[in-house]
mmCIF file of C-alpha atoms and ligand atoms in Angstrom:
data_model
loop_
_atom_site.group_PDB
_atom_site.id
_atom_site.type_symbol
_atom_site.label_atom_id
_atom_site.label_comp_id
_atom_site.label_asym_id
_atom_site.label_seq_id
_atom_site.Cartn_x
_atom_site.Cartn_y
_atom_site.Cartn_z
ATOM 1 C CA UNK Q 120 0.000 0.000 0.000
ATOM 2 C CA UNK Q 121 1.473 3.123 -0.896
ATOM 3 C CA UNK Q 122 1.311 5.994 2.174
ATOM 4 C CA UNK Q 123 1.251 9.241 2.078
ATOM 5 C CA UNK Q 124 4.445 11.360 2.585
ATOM 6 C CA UNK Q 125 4.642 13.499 4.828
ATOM 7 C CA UNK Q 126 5.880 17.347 4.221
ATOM 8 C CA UNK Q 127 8.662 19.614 5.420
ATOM 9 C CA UNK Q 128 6.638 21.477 8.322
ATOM 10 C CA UNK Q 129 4.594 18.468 9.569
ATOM 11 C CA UNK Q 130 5.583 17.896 13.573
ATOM 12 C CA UNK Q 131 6.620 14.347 13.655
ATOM 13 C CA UNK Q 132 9.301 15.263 11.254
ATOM 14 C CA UNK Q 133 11.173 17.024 14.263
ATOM 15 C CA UNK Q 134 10.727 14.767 16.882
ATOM 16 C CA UNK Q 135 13.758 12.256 18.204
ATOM 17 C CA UNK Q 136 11.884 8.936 17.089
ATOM 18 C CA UNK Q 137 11.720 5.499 19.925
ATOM 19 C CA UNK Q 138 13.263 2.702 19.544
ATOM 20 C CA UNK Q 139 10.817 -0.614 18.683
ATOM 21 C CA UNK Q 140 10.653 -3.942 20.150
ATOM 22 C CA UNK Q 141 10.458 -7.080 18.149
ATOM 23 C CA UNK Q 142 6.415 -6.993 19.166
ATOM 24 C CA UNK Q 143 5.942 -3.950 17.435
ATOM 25 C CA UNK Q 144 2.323 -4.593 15.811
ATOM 26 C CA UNK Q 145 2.331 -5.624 11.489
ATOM 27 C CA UNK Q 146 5.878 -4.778 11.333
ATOM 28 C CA UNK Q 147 6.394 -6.775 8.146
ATOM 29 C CA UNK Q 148 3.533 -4.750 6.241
ATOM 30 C CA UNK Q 149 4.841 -1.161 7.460
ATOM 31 C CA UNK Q 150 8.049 -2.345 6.161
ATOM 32 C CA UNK Q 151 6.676 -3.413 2.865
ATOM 33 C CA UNK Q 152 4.632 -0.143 2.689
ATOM 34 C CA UNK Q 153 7.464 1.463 3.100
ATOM 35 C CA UNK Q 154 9.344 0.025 0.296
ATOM 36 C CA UNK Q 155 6.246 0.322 -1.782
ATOM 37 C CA UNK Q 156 5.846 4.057 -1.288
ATOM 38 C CA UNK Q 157 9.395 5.035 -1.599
ATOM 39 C CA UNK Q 158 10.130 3.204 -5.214
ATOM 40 C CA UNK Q 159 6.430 4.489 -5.888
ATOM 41 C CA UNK Q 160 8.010 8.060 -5.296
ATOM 42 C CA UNK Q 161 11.179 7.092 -7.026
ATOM 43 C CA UNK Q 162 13.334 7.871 -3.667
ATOM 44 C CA UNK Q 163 16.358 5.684 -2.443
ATOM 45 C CA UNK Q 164 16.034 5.783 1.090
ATOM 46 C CA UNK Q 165 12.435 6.378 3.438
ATOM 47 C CA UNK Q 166 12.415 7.170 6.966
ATOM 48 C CA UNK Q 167 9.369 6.199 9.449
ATOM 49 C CA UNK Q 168 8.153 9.730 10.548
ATOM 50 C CA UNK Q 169 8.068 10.784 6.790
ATOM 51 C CA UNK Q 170 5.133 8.515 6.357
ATOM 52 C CA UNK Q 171 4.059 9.892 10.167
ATOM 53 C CA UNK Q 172 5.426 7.088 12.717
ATOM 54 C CA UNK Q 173 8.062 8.630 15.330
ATOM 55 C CA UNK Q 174 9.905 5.254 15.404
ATOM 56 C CA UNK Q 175 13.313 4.463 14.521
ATOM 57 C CA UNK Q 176 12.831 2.508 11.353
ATOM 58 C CA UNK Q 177 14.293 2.995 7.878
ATOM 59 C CA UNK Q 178 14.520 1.695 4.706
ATOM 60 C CA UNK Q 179 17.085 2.079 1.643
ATOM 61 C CA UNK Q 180 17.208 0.683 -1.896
ATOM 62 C CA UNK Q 181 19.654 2.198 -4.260
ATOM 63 C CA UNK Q 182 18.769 -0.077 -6.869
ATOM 64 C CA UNK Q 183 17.458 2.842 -9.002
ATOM 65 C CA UNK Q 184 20.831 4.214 -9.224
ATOM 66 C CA UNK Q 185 23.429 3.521 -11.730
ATOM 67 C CA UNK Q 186 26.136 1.938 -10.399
ATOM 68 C CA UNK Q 187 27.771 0.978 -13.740
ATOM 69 C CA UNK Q 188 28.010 4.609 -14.766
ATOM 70 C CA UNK Q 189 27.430 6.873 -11.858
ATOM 71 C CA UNK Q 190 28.061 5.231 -8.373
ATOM 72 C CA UNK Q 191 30.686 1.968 -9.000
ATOM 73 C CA UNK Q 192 31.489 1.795 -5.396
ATOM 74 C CA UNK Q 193 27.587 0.659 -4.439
ATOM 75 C CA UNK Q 194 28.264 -2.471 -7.284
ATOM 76 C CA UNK Q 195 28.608 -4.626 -4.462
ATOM 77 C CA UNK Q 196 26.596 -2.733 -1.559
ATOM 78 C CA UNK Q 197 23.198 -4.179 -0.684
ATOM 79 C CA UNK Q 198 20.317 -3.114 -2.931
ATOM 80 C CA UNK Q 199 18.137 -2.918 0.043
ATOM 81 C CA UNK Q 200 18.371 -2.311 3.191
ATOM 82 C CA UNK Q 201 16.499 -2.236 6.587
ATOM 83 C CA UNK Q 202 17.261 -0.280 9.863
ATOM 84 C CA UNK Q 203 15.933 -0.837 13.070
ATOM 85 C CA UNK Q 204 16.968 1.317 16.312
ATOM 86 C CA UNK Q 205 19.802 2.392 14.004
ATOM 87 C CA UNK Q 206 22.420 4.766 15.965
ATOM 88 C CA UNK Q 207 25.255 5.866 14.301
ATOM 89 C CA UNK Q 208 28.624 4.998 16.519
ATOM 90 C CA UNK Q 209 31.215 6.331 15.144
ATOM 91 C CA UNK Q 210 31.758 9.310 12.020
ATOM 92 C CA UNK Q 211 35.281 9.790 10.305
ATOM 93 C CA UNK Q 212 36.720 9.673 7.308
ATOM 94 C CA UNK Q 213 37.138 13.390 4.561
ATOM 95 C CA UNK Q 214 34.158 15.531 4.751
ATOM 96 C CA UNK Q 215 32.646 15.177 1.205
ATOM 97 C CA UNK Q 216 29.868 17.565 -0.576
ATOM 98 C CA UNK Q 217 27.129 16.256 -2.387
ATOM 99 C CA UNK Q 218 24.106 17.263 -3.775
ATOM 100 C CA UNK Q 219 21.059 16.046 -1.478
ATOM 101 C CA UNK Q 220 17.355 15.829 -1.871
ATOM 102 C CA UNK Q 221 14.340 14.287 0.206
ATOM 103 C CA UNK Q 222 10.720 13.109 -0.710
ATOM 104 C CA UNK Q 223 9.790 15.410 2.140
ATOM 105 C CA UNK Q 224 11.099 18.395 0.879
ATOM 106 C CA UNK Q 225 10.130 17.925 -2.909
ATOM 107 C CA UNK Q 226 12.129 20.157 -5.759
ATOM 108 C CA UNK Q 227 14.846 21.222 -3.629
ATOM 109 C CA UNK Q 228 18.683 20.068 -3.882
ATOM 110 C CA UNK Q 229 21.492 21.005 -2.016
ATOM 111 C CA UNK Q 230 25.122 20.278 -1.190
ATOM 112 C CA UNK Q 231 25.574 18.230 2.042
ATOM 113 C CA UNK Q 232 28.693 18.222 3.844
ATOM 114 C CA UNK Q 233 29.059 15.037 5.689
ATOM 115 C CA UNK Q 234 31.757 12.259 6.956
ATOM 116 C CA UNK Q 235 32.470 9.865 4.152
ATOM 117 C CA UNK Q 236 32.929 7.027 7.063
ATOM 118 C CA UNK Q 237 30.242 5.595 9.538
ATOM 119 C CA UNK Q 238 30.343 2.857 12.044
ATOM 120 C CA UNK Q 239 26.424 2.200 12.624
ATOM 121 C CA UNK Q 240 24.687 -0.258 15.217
ATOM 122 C CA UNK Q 241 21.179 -1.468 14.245
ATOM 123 C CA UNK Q 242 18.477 -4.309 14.250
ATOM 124 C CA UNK Q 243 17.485 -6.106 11.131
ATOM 125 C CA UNK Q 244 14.041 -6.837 10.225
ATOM 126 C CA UNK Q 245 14.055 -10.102 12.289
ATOM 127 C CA UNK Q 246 16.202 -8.431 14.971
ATOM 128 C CA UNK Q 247 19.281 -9.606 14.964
ATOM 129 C CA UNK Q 248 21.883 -7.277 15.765
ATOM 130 C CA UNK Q 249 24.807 -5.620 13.558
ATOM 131 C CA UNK Q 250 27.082 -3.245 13.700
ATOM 132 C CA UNK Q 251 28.859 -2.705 10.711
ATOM 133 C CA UNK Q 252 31.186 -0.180 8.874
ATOM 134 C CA UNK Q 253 29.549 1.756 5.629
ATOM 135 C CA UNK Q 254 31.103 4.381 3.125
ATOM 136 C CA UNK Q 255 30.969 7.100 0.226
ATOM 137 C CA UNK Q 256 27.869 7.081 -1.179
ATOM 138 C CA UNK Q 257 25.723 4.123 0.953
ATOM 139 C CA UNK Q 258 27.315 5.810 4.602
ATOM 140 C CA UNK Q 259 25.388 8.999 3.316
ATOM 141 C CA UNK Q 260 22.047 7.647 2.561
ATOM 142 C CA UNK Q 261 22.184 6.357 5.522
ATOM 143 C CA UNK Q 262 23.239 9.355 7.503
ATOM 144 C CA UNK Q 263 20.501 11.410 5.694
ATOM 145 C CA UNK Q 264 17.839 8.725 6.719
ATOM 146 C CA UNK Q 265 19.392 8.454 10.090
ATOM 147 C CA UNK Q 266 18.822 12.314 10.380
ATOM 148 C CA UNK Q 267 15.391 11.869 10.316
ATOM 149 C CA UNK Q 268 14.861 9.106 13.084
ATOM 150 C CA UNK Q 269 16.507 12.151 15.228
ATOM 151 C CA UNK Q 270 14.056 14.811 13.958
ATOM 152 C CA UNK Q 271 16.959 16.438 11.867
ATOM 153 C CA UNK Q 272 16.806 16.998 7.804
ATOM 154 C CA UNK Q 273 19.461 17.665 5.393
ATOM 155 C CA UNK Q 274 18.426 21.510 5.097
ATOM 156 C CA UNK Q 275 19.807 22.050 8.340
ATOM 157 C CA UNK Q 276 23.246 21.376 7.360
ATOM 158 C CA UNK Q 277 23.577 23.865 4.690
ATOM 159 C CA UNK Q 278 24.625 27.450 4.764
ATOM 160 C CA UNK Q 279 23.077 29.827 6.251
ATOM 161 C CA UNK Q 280 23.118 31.538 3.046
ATOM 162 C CA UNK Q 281 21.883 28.746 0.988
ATOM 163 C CA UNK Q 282 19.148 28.274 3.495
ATOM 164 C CA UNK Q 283 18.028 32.155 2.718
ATOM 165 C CA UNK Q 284 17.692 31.068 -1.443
ATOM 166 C CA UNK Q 285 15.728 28.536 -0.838
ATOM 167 C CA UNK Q 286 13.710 30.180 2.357
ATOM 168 C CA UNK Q 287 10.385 30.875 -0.181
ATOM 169 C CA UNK Q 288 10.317 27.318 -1.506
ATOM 170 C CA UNK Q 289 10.565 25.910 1.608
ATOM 171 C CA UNK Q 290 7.760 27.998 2.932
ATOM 172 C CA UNK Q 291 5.768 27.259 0.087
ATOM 173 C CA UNK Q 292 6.450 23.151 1.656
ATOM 174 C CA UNK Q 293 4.804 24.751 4.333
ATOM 175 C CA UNK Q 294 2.021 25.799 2.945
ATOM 176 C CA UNK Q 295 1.580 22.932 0.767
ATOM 177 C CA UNK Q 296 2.137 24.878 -2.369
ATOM 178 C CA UNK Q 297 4.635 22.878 -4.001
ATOM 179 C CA UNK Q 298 2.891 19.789 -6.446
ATOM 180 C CA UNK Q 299 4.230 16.642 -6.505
ATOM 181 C CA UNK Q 300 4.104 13.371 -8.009
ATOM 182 C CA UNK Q 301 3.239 11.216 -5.252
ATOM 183 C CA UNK Q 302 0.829 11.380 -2.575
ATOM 184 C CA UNK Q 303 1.822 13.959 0.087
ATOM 185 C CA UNK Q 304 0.479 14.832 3.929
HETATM 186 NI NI1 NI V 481 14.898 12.511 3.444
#
C-alpha cells in the first residue's frame, strides 16, 4: 500500500523517534509499505516519521541508481536495506559535498557536507543485531535517513546563506504549495 508522505513542516518530522521492540504490531507490512511508497516516489532511502510514525525505522534501496556509470562503489553494496533502532557509533573519514534531496522536501537540492565514514549499530528486520562499517555514497544515505529518526533533515546542514535562497520554496512546503508526483500529507 502506498502511504502518504509526509511534508517539510509536519511535527513528527522534528521529533527524536523510539526505539521498537520485536512486538511492534504488522511490522512486516509497514516495512513493505514502506518500500512500496518510496520506489512508488522514485526515492532511495524512506524514513518512518516521513510517512508519520516517530519510530526508529528505515529503509534504503539504491537499486534505481546507476552503479555501472554513476556510483561503481555501491556495485557490491546491498540493494536494500532495513534499519531498526539504528544509531550511528562512530563518524570519520574526509568531509565530502554532495548534492542532497528528500521526498519530504520535494524540488529542492542542495550540497551536504558530511563524513564519508560511519560505524552504525542497528536491528534487522528479524532483529538480529549488527554493527557494521559503511562508506561514500551508501554511509550517506544512511546518515541522511538516520537524520530523520533524530528529527533532523538535510536543510539544516547547509549554509546559512543557501538556506536564505531557498527560504520561499521551503515555505511554500509549508504551505503545501509545491505539487508533486506522489501522494503527500
Ligand atoms: Ni529525506
Amino acid at each position: 500500500m502506498i502511504l502518504p508522505v509526509y511534508l517539510y513542516g509536519s511535527g513528527v518530522l522534528r521529533e527524536v523517534a523510539k526505539p521498537i521492540t520485536e512486538d511492534y504490531p504488522n511490522i512486516r507490512e509497514l516495512i513493505d509499505n514502506m518500500f512500496e511508497t518510496m520506489r512508488n516516489a522514485d526515492g532511495i532511502g524512506l524514513a518512518a516519521p516521513q510517512i508519520g510514525l516517530s519510530i526508529r525505522l528505515f529503509v534504503i534501496d539504491i537499486s534505481p541508481l546507476d552503479t555501472e556509470r554513476d556510483f561503481p562503489q555501491l556495485r557490491d553494496c546491498p540493494k536494500q536495506k532495513i534499519f531498526i533502532n539504528a544509531e550511528i557509533t562512530e563518524r570519520y573519514g574526509d568531509t565530502v559535498i554532495y548534492e542532497e534531496g528528500c521526498l519530504s522536501i520535494p524540488k529542492i537540492n542542495e550540497k551536504v557536507p558530511r563524513p564519508d565514514k560511519i560505524k552504525i549499530k542497528y536491528l534487522d528486520e528479524t532483529f538480529r543485531e549488527h554493527e557494521d562499517e559503511f562508506e561514500g555514497y551508501f554511509a550517506r544515505v544512511i546518515q541522511h535517513e538516520c537524520d530523520h529518526i533524530d528529527g533532523k533533515m538535510f536543510v539544516d546542514h547547509i549554509s546559512p546563506l543557501r538556506k536564505q535562497l531557498i527560504k520561499s520554496k521551503l515555505a511554500d512546503i509549508v504551505k503545501r504549495k509545491t505539487t508533486c508526483s506522489y501522494k503527500t500529507k
